[in-house]
mmCIF file of C-alpha atoms and ligand atoms in Angstrom:
data_model
loop_
_atom_site.group_PDB
_atom_site.id
_atom_site.type_symbol
_atom_site.label_atom_id
_atom_site.label_comp_id
_atom_site.label_asym_id
_atom_site.label_seq_id
_atom_site.Cartn_x
_atom_site.Cartn_y
_atom_site.Cartn_z
ATOM 1 C CA UNK B 25 -0.167 -0.734 0.044
ATOM 2 C CA UNK B 26 1.413 3.872 -0.283
ATOM 3 C CA UNK B 27 1.812 5.778 1.947
ATOM 4 C CA UNK B 28 -0.835 8.564 1.361
ATOM 5 C CA UNK B 29 0.803 12.109 1.017
ATOM 6 C CA UNK B 30 -1.249 15.286 2.884
ATOM 7 C CA UNK B 31 -2.075 18.665 0.248
ATOM 8 C CA UNK B 32 -1.142 21.563 1.229
ATOM 9 C CA UNK B 33 -3.181 23.587 2.709
ATOM 10 C CA UNK B 34 -5.929 21.104 3.481
ATOM 11 C CA UNK B 35 -8.372 20.670 6.554
ATOM 12 C CA UNK B 36 -8.274 17.316 6.902
ATOM 13 C CA UNK B 37 -11.650 15.663 9.662
ATOM 14 C CA UNK B 38 -10.013 12.208 10.253
ATOM 15 C CA UNK B 39 -12.197 9.147 12.627
ATOM 16 C CA UNK B 40 -9.993 7.521 14.870
ATOM 17 C CA UNK B 41 -11.202 4.465 17.005
ATOM 18 C CA UNK B 42 -14.499 4.231 18.793
ATOM 19 C CA UNK B 43 -12.341 1.556 21.546
ATOM 20 C CA UNK B 44 -10.286 -0.670 19.725
ATOM 21 C CA UNK B 45 -7.381 1.324 18.298
ATOM 22 C CA UNK B 46 -7.225 -1.832 15.490
ATOM 23 C CA UNK B 47 -9.234 0.469 13.973
ATOM 24 C CA UNK B 48 -7.334 3.406 12.338
ATOM 25 C CA UNK B 49 -7.139 3.113 8.979
ATOM 26 C CA UNK B 50 -3.384 3.074 7.367
ATOM 27 C CA UNK B 51 -4.846 6.178 6.171
ATOM 28 C CA UNK B 52 -5.458 8.651 9.066
ATOM 29 C CA UNK B 53 -2.258 7.424 10.208
ATOM 30 C CA UNK B 54 -0.081 8.616 7.731
ATOM 31 C CA UNK B 55 -1.666 11.597 8.053
ATOM 32 C CA UNK B 56 -1.901 12.392 11.919
ATOM 33 C CA UNK B 57 2.234 11.103 10.889
ATOM 34 C CA UNK B 58 2.591 14.446 7.966
ATOM 35 C CA UNK B 59 0.560 18.023 8.656
ATOM 36 C CA UNK B 60 1.899 20.402 10.918
ATOM 37 C CA UNK B 61 -0.109 20.275 12.787
ATOM 38 C CA UNK B 62 -3.458 18.524 15.129
ATOM 39 C CA UNK B 63 -5.828 19.793 16.572
ATOM 40 C CA UNK B 64 -7.901 17.780 19.232
ATOM 41 C CA UNK B 65 -10.476 17.930 21.073
ATOM 42 C CA UNK B 66 -8.425 17.165 24.708
ATOM 43 C CA UNK B 67 -3.994 17.302 22.810
ATOM 44 C CA UNK B 68 -3.277 14.840 26.272
ATOM 45 C CA UNK B 69 -6.153 12.096 24.961
ATOM 46 C CA UNK B 70 -4.430 12.549 21.659
ATOM 47 C CA UNK B 71 -0.940 12.091 22.730
ATOM 48 C CA UNK B 72 -1.576 8.689 23.741
ATOM 49 C CA UNK B 73 -3.475 7.025 19.862
ATOM 50 C CA UNK B 74 -0.649 9.040 18.816
ATOM 51 C CA UNK B 75 2.260 7.569 21.484
ATOM 52 C CA UNK B 76 0.657 3.751 20.774
ATOM 53 C CA UNK B 77 1.446 4.617 17.209
ATOM 54 C CA UNK B 78 4.589 5.340 18.285
ATOM 55 C CA UNK B 79 4.110 8.644 15.612
ATOM 56 C CA UNK B 80 5.198 12.764 16.707
ATOM 57 C CA UNK B 81 3.475 15.285 16.070
ATOM 58 C CA UNK B 82 2.340 19.166 16.837
ATOM 59 C CA UNK B 83 -1.654 19.126 18.529
ATOM 60 C CA UNK B 84 -3.660 22.374 19.719
ATOM 61 C CA UNK B 85 -6.336 21.993 21.181
ATOM 62 C CA UNK B 86 -10.208 22.725 19.182
ATOM 63 C CA UNK B 87 -12.877 22.173 22.008
ATOM 64 C CA UNK B 88 -16.673 23.442 22.476
ATOM 65 C CA UNK B 89 -15.877 26.309 23.974
ATOM 66 C CA UNK B 90 -13.110 27.948 22.041
ATOM 67 C CA UNK B 91 -13.320 26.458 18.713
ATOM 68 C CA UNK B 92 -15.102 30.346 17.406
ATOM 69 C CA UNK B 93 -11.758 31.614 18.593
ATOM 70 C CA UNK B 94 -9.908 28.773 17.000
ATOM 71 C CA UNK B 95 -11.470 28.630 13.890
ATOM 72 C CA UNK B 96 -9.977 32.186 12.292
ATOM 73 C CA UNK B 97 -5.723 30.823 13.663
ATOM 74 C CA UNK B 98 -6.243 27.488 12.169
ATOM 75 C CA UNK B 99 -7.806 29.533 8.686
ATOM 76 C CA UNK B 100 -5.292 31.599 8.310
ATOM 77 C CA UNK B 101 -1.973 28.569 9.016
ATOM 78 C CA UNK B 102 -3.795 26.838 6.017
ATOM 79 C CA UNK B 103 -4.872 29.898 4.125
ATOM 80 C CA UNK B 104 -0.022 29.810 4.079
ATOM 81 C CA UNK B 105 -0.611 26.559 3.145
ATOM 82 C CA UNK B 106 0.364 24.264 6.404
ATOM 83 C CA UNK B 107 -1.582 20.891 6.727
ATOM 84 C CA UNK B 108 -4.334 20.229 9.014
ATOM 85 C CA UNK B 109 -5.742 17.612 10.864
ATOM 86 C CA UNK B 110 -8.734 17.558 12.969
ATOM 87 C CA UNK B 111 -9.832 13.933 15.496
ATOM 88 C CA UNK B 112 -11.811 13.994 18.281
ATOM 89 C CA UNK B 113 -11.600 11.648 21.444
ATOM 90 C CA UNK B 114 -12.788 9.048 19.883
ATOM 91 C CA UNK B 115 -14.850 8.884 16.208
ATOM 92 C CA UNK B 116 -15.850 10.730 13.676
ATOM 93 C CA UNK B 117 -15.175 14.580 13.877
ATOM 94 C CA UNK B 118 -18.606 16.736 14.202
ATOM 95 C CA UNK B 119 -20.963 13.671 14.977
ATOM 96 C CA UNK B 120 -22.036 14.657 18.305
ATOM 97 C CA UNK B 121 -18.472 16.611 18.929
ATOM 98 C CA UNK B 122 -17.067 19.452 18.334
ATOM 99 C CA UNK B 123 -15.802 21.127 14.415
ATOM 100 C CA UNK B 124 -18.480 22.379 12.360
ATOM 101 C CA UNK B 125 -18.026 25.839 12.990
ATOM 102 C CA UNK B 126 -14.235 25.370 11.467
ATOM 103 C CA UNK B 127 -14.890 23.480 8.466
ATOM 104 C CA UNK B 128 -17.788 25.671 7.697
ATOM 105 C CA UNK B 129 -15.417 28.202 8.092
ATOM 106 C CA UNK B 130 -13.183 26.762 6.164
ATOM 107 C CA UNK B 131 -15.295 26.335 3.443
ATOM 108 C CA UNK B 132 -17.044 29.516 2.855
ATOM 109 C CA UNK B 133 -13.009 30.854 2.792
ATOM 110 C CA UNK B 134 -12.871 27.896 -0.644
ATOM 111 C CA UNK B 135 -10.373 26.256 1.946
ATOM 112 C CA UNK B 136 -9.602 22.463 1.582
ATOM 113 C CA UNK B 137 -11.292 20.295 3.218
ATOM 114 C CA UNK B 138 -11.480 16.166 3.052
ATOM 115 C CA UNK B 139 -12.244 12.816 5.282
ATOM 116 C CA UNK B 140 -10.426 10.863 6.688
ATOM 117 C CA UNK B 141 -13.310 8.098 7.486
ATOM 118 C CA UNK B 142 -13.334 5.384 9.692
ATOM 119 C CA UNK B 143 -15.786 3.888 12.824
ATOM 120 C CA UNK B 144 -18.117 6.025 13.685
ATOM 121 C CA UNK B 145 -20.519 4.371 16.717
ATOM 122 C CA UNK B 146 -24.089 5.109 14.986
ATOM 123 C CA UNK B 147 -22.163 4.058 12.441
ATOM 124 C CA UNK B 148 -21.440 0.646 13.486
ATOM 125 C CA UNK B 149 -24.228 0.490 15.385
ATOM 126 C CA UNK B 150 -26.956 0.328 13.015
ATOM 127 C CA UNK B 151 -24.848 -1.830 10.697
ATOM 128 C CA UNK B 152 -25.665 -4.313 13.998
ATOM 129 C CA UNK B 153 -28.784 -3.868 15.597
ATOM 130 C CA UNK B 154 -30.910 -5.700 13.194
ATOM 131 C CA UNK B 155 -33.175 -2.928 12.840
ATOM 132 C CA UNK B 156 -34.185 -0.827 8.616
ATOM 133 C CA UNK B 157 -31.692 0.780 7.253
ATOM 134 C CA UNK B 158 -32.777 2.157 3.563
ATOM 135 C CA UNK B 159 -33.888 5.192 5.828
ATOM 136 C CA UNK B 160 -32.980 6.645 9.483
ATOM 137 C CA UNK B 161 -32.415 9.151 11.413
ATOM 138 C CA UNK B 162 -29.463 10.308 13.689
ATOM 139 C CA UNK B 163 -31.350 12.216 17.001
ATOM 140 C CA UNK B 164 -27.562 13.216 18.583
ATOM 141 C CA UNK B 165 -27.702 13.007 22.923
ATOM 142 C CA UNK B 166 -31.184 12.751 24.516
ATOM 143 C CA UNK B 167 -31.972 14.901 27.363
ATOM 144 C CA UNK B 168 -30.536 13.765 30.677
ATOM 145 C CA UNK B 169 -33.998 15.004 32.807
ATOM 146 C CA UNK B 170 -36.977 12.702 32.028
ATOM 147 C CA UNK B 171 -39.858 15.024 31.017
ATOM 148 C CA UNK B 172 -37.718 16.458 28.263
ATOM 149 C CA UNK B 173 -35.977 12.850 27.199
ATOM 150 C CA UNK B 174 -40.325 12.383 26.966
ATOM 151 C CA UNK B 175 -40.959 14.795 25.374
ATOM 152 C CA UNK B 176 -38.576 14.255 22.459
ATOM 153 C CA UNK B 177 -39.225 10.677 23.008
ATOM 154 C CA UNK B 178 -43.419 12.047 22.452
ATOM 155 C CA UNK B 179 -42.027 14.120 19.306
ATOM 156 C CA UNK B 180 -41.200 11.388 17.641
ATOM 157 C CA UNK B 181 -43.750 8.838 18.107
ATOM 158 C CA UNK B 182 -44.918 8.565 14.996
ATOM 159 C CA UNK B 183 -40.832 8.913 13.160
ATOM 160 C CA UNK B 184 -41.631 6.135 10.927
ATOM 161 C CA UNK B 185 -38.011 5.193 10.356
ATOM 162 C CA UNK B 186 -35.271 4.660 12.342
ATOM 163 C CA UNK B 187 -33.880 6.033 14.728
ATOM 164 C CA UNK B 188 -31.161 6.777 16.431
ATOM 165 C CA UNK B 189 -29.500 8.057 19.457
ATOM 166 C CA UNK B 190 -26.537 8.237 21.688
ATOM 167 C CA UNK B 191 -26.800 8.111 25.458
ATOM 168 C CA UNK B 192 -25.208 6.874 28.770
ATOM 169 C CA UNK B 193 -25.354 3.410 29.685
ATOM 170 C CA UNK B 194 -26.150 4.980 33.736
ATOM 171 C CA UNK B 195 -29.253 6.304 32.979
ATOM 172 C CA UNK B 196 -30.766 3.406 30.487
ATOM 173 C CA UNK B 197 -33.257 2.137 32.912
ATOM 174 C CA UNK B 198 -34.967 5.484 32.583
ATOM 175 C CA UNK B 199 -34.596 6.090 29.394
ATOM 176 C CA UNK B 200 -36.174 3.048 28.251
ATOM 177 C CA UNK B 201 -39.290 3.170 31.256
ATOM 178 C CA UNK B 202 -40.358 6.509 29.261
ATOM 179 C CA UNK B 203 -39.869 4.587 25.349
ATOM 180 C CA UNK B 204 -42.447 2.303 27.313
ATOM 181 C CA UNK B 205 -44.344 5.749 28.307
ATOM 182 C CA UNK B 206 -44.662 7.540 25.467
ATOM 183 C CA UNK B 207 -44.460 5.156 22.874
ATOM 184 C CA UNK B 208 -45.558 1.883 23.993
ATOM 185 C CA UNK B 209 -43.894 -1.055 25.881
ATOM 186 C CA UNK B 210 -43.831 -3.604 22.019
ATOM 187 C CA UNK B 211 -41.860 -0.720 20.312
ATOM 188 C CA UNK B 212 -38.245 -2.850 19.863
ATOM 189 C CA UNK B 213 -34.994 -1.333 20.864
ATOM 190 C CA UNK B 214 -31.785 -1.638 19.741
ATOM 191 C CA UNK B 215 -29.184 -1.407 23.031
ATOM 192 C CA UNK B 216 -25.246 -1.245 21.240
ATOM 193 C CA UNK B 217 -22.484 -0.529 23.996
ATOM 194 C CA UNK B 218 -18.577 -0.412 23.860
ATOM 195 C CA UNK B 219 -19.112 -1.608 20.896
ATOM 196 C CA UNK B 220 -15.666 -2.339 19.854
ATOM 197 C CA UNK B 221 -14.313 -2.909 23.599
ATOM 198 C CA UNK B 222 -14.394 -5.389 26.034
ATOM 199 C CA UNK B 223 -17.148 -5.509 27.189
ATOM 200 C CA UNK B 224 -18.933 -5.373 23.734
ATOM 201 C CA UNK B 225 -23.657 -5.770 24.117
ATOM 202 C CA UNK B 226 -25.756 -5.709 21.483
ATOM 203 C CA UNK B 227 -29.013 -6.203 22.194
ATOM 204 C CA UNK B 228 -31.757 -6.379 20.975
ATOM 205 C CA UNK B 229 -35.471 -6.217 22.599
ATOM 206 C CA UNK B 230 -38.965 -4.575 22.857
ATOM 207 C CA UNK B 231 -38.930 -1.590 25.364
ATOM 208 C CA UNK B 232 -40.895 -3.942 27.983
ATOM 209 C CA UNK B 233 -38.265 -7.124 28.170
ATOM 210 C CA UNK B 234 -35.738 -4.296 27.574
ATOM 211 C CA UNK B 235 -35.854 -3.363 30.360
ATOM 212 C CA UNK B 236 -36.442 -6.133 32.302
ATOM 213 C CA UNK B 237 -33.029 -7.347 31.102
ATOM 214 C CA UNK B 238 -31.277 -4.070 32.710
ATOM 215 C CA UNK B 239 -32.948 -3.958 36.112
ATOM 216 C CA UNK B 240 -31.511 -7.159 36.718
ATOM 217 C CA UNK B 241 -27.657 -6.807 35.203
ATOM 218 C CA UNK B 242 -26.061 -3.759 36.635
ATOM 219 C CA UNK B 243 -22.942 -4.389 33.898
ATOM 220 C CA UNK B 244 -25.316 -3.656 31.547
ATOM 221 C CA UNK B 245 -25.790 0.259 32.820
ATOM 222 C CA UNK B 246 -21.371 1.384 32.786
ATOM 223 C CA UNK B 247 -19.377 2.957 29.774
ATOM 224 C CA UNK B 248 -21.029 4.185 26.024
ATOM 225 C CA UNK B 249 -23.980 3.298 24.393
ATOM 226 C CA UNK B 250 -26.453 3.285 21.062
ATOM 227 C CA UNK B 251 -30.203 3.634 21.394
ATOM 228 C CA UNK B 252 -31.494 2.971 18.592
ATOM 229 C CA UNK B 253 -35.191 1.805 18.459
ATOM 230 C CA UNK B 254 -37.758 0.964 15.983
ATOM 231 C CA UNK B 255 -38.842 3.729 13.413
ATOM 232 C CA UNK B 256 -43.366 3.383 14.174
ATOM 233 C CA UNK B 257 -45.293 0.992 11.680
ATOM 234 C CA UNK B 258 -49.057 2.096 10.964
ATOM 235 C CA UNK B 259 -50.684 -0.676 11.305
ATOM 236 C CA UNK B 260 -52.767 -1.232 8.071
ATOM 237 C CA UNK B 261 -56.245 -1.587 9.305
ATOM 238 C CA UNK B 262 -56.104 1.266 11.581
ATOM 239 C CA UNK B 263 -59.039 4.223 10.358
ATOM 240 C CA UNK B 264 -57.571 7.406 11.768
ATOM 241 C CA UNK B 265 -59.222 10.204 13.365
ATOM 242 C CA UNK B 266 -58.857 11.744 10.188
ATOM 243 C CA UNK B 267 -59.962 9.280 8.442
ATOM 244 C CA UNK B 268 -63.194 9.229 10.426
ATOM 245 C CA UNK B 269 -64.289 12.869 10.253
ATOM 246 C CA UNK B 270 -63.818 12.979 6.473
ATOM 247 C CA UNK B 271 -66.874 9.951 5.978
ATOM 248 C CA UNK B 272 -68.845 11.307 8.678
ATOM 249 C CA UNK B 273 -68.731 15.166 6.357
ATOM 250 C CA UNK B 274 -69.337 12.856 3.337
ATOM 251 C CA UNK B 275 -72.301 10.845 4.105
ATOM 252 C CA UNK B 276 -73.629 13.654 5.459
ATOM 253 C CA UNK B 277 -74.098 14.232 1.079
ATOM 254 C CA UNK B 278 -74.059 11.720 -0.268
ATOM 255 C CA UNK B 279 -75.152 7.697 -0.203
ATOM 256 C CA UNK B 280 -72.527 5.445 2.114
ATOM 257 C CA UNK B 281 -71.167 3.295 -0.396
ATOM 258 C CA UNK B 282 -69.901 6.518 -2.366
ATOM 259 C CA UNK B 283 -68.918 7.870 0.971
ATOM 260 C CA UNK B 284 -66.820 4.524 2.379
ATOM 261 C CA UNK B 285 -64.887 4.817 -1.982
ATOM 262 C CA UNK B 286 -64.195 7.439 -1.878
ATOM 263 C CA UNK B 287 -63.061 7.855 2.089
ATOM 264 C CA UNK B 288 -60.703 4.760 1.275
ATOM 265 C CA UNK B 289 -58.944 6.534 -1.834
ATOM 266 C CA UNK B 290 -58.145 8.784 0.131
ATOM 267 C CA UNK B 291 -56.168 7.091 3.483
ATOM 268 C CA UNK B 292 -55.566 4.412 1.183
ATOM 269 C CA UNK B 293 -58.168 2.222 3.657
ATOM 270 C CA UNK B 294 -60.092 -0.775 2.853
ATOM 271 C CA UNK B 295 -63.422 -0.129 1.923
ATOM 272 C CA UNK B 296 -65.184 -2.745 4.731
ATOM 273 C CA UNK B 297 -64.361 -1.789 7.640
ATOM 274 C CA UNK B 298 -65.380 1.568 6.134
ATOM 275 C CA UNK B 299 -67.766 0.915 6.274
ATOM 276 C CA UNK B 300 -68.766 -0.860 9.131
ATOM 277 C CA UNK B 301 -67.405 2.771 10.996
ATOM 278 C CA UNK B 302 -69.960 3.924 8.241
ATOM 279 C CA UNK B 303 -72.995 1.499 9.998
ATOM 280 C CA UNK B 304 -72.609 2.338 13.306
ATOM 281 C CA UNK B 305 -71.624 6.038 12.785
ATOM 282 C CA UNK B 306 -76.101 5.729 11.636
ATOM 283 C CA UNK B 307 -77.013 3.842 14.687
HETATM 284 N N1 SAM G 414 -17.625 11.532 17.225
HETATM 285 C C1 SAM G 414 -18.217 9.837 17.847
HETATM 286 C C2 SAM G 414 -18.567 9.129 16.597
HETATM 287 O O1 SAM G 414 -18.316 8.916 15.630
HETATM 288 O O2 SAM G 414 -19.658 8.470 17.295
HETATM 289 C C3 SAM G 414 -19.564 10.792 18.981
HETATM 290 C C4 SAM G 414 -19.537 10.952 20.289
HETATM 291 S S1 SAM G 414 -20.031 11.444 22.239
HETATM 292 C C5 SAM G 414 -19.248 13.067 22.219
HETATM 293 C C6 SAM G 414 -20.054 10.174 21.693
HETATM 294 C C7 SAM G 414 -21.121 9.061 22.670
HETATM 295 O O3 SAM G 414 -20.258 8.460 21.468
HETATM 296 C C8 SAM G 414 -20.928 8.147 23.643
HETATM 297 O O4 SAM G 414 -22.521 8.473 25.122
HETATM 298 C C9 SAM G 414 -21.752 7.588 22.993
HETATM 299 O O5 SAM G 414 -22.950 6.911 23.241
HETATM 300 C C10 SAM G 414 -21.004 7.084 21.740
HETATM 301 N N2 SAM G 414 -20.610 5.725 21.673
HETATM 302 C C11 SAM G 414 -18.729 6.210 21.150
HETATM 303 N N3 SAM G 414 -17.923 5.176 21.803
HETATM 304 C C12 SAM G 414 -19.438 3.739 21.717
HETATM 305 C C13 SAM G 414 -19.044 2.637 21.664
HETATM 306 N N4 SAM G 414 -17.086 1.963 21.777
HETATM 307 N N5 SAM G 414 -19.983 2.190 21.553
HETATM 308 C C14 SAM G 414 -21.138 2.677 22.185
HETATM 309 N N6 SAM G 414 -21.275 4.008 21.753
HETATM 310 C C15 SAM G 414 -20.323 4.475 21.829
#
C-alpha cells in the first residue's frame, strides 16, 4: 500500500477509533504523522493515541468552548499552506463532537477540507442492530432530564424511520421506562454498548422486556452506548380520526357506498372497515 501524502493547505477531518485501536486506518496514521499540526478536543487524550502508534506531532486544543476563536487561527495557517488534521476524542469528528463551525468557516473561505473516514458509533451500531437501515434518523444525545426526554420521544412517536440516539448507560433504565410510556412497551429497541471493546454487548428486544433485562444486570449500566429505536409501524387496518371525520362529512352528502369508496381512496384504507364505521355512525 502506498503512503498517503498530505496536500498543503488542506484541513483533514480524521476519524479515530471508538474503542479498539486496531480500527484506525492506514491513511489516518499517514495523515496524522505528516500534517503540520493536529487540532484535537483533548490534547492529552490524543497524545495517548499518537504514542500508541509512535507518532510524534504537534497538537492544538480545539473544543466546544474555543472553536470560534480557533477557527480564525486554523484558517490562517491553512491559507499559509499548512496542512492540519482535526480529530475528536473518539470516532468521527463533528458527529456529536466539535468541528462544525471550523469546517463551515474553512469551506466558506474556499479552503480544501477532506475526510479521512473511519469509526463512528452511530454507523457501527446501525450495522449490527438488525433494524431497517435504508432510511434512519440520528437524533444525537437524548436529554438527561426525564420530562425533556419524554417530550423528545413523544415528538418522534410517529417517526417511521429507524431512530438512533446517543445516551449514557447509567441512565438506560430511566430512558427505557420513558420509551415504554411514550412509544409503548411493544416497540423494538436495540442497545449497542461498548462497541469494539472487551465488553461489547448488542441486545435487542421489545422495550418492556429490555427494561426487565437491564434491571437484572447492573453491568449493562456501564460504559458507552448507542440506543436504536424501531420506527413507527402504522397498523394497516387502523382508521385514523381524520379519515372518520372525512367519512362523517361525506355521509351527510351522499350514500354510504360512495362515501366509503371516496374515504378509502383518500386514506388508503379498506372499504369494508369503513362500511362498518359508516353503519355505526348512522345508529
Ligand atoms: N464522534 C463520535 C462518533 O463518531 O461516534 C461520537 C462522540 S459522542 C461525544 C460520544 C457518544 O458516542 C457516547 O456517549 C456514546 O453514546 C457513543 N459512543 C462512542 N463510542 C462508543 C462505543 N464504543 N460504543 C457505544 N457507543 C459509543
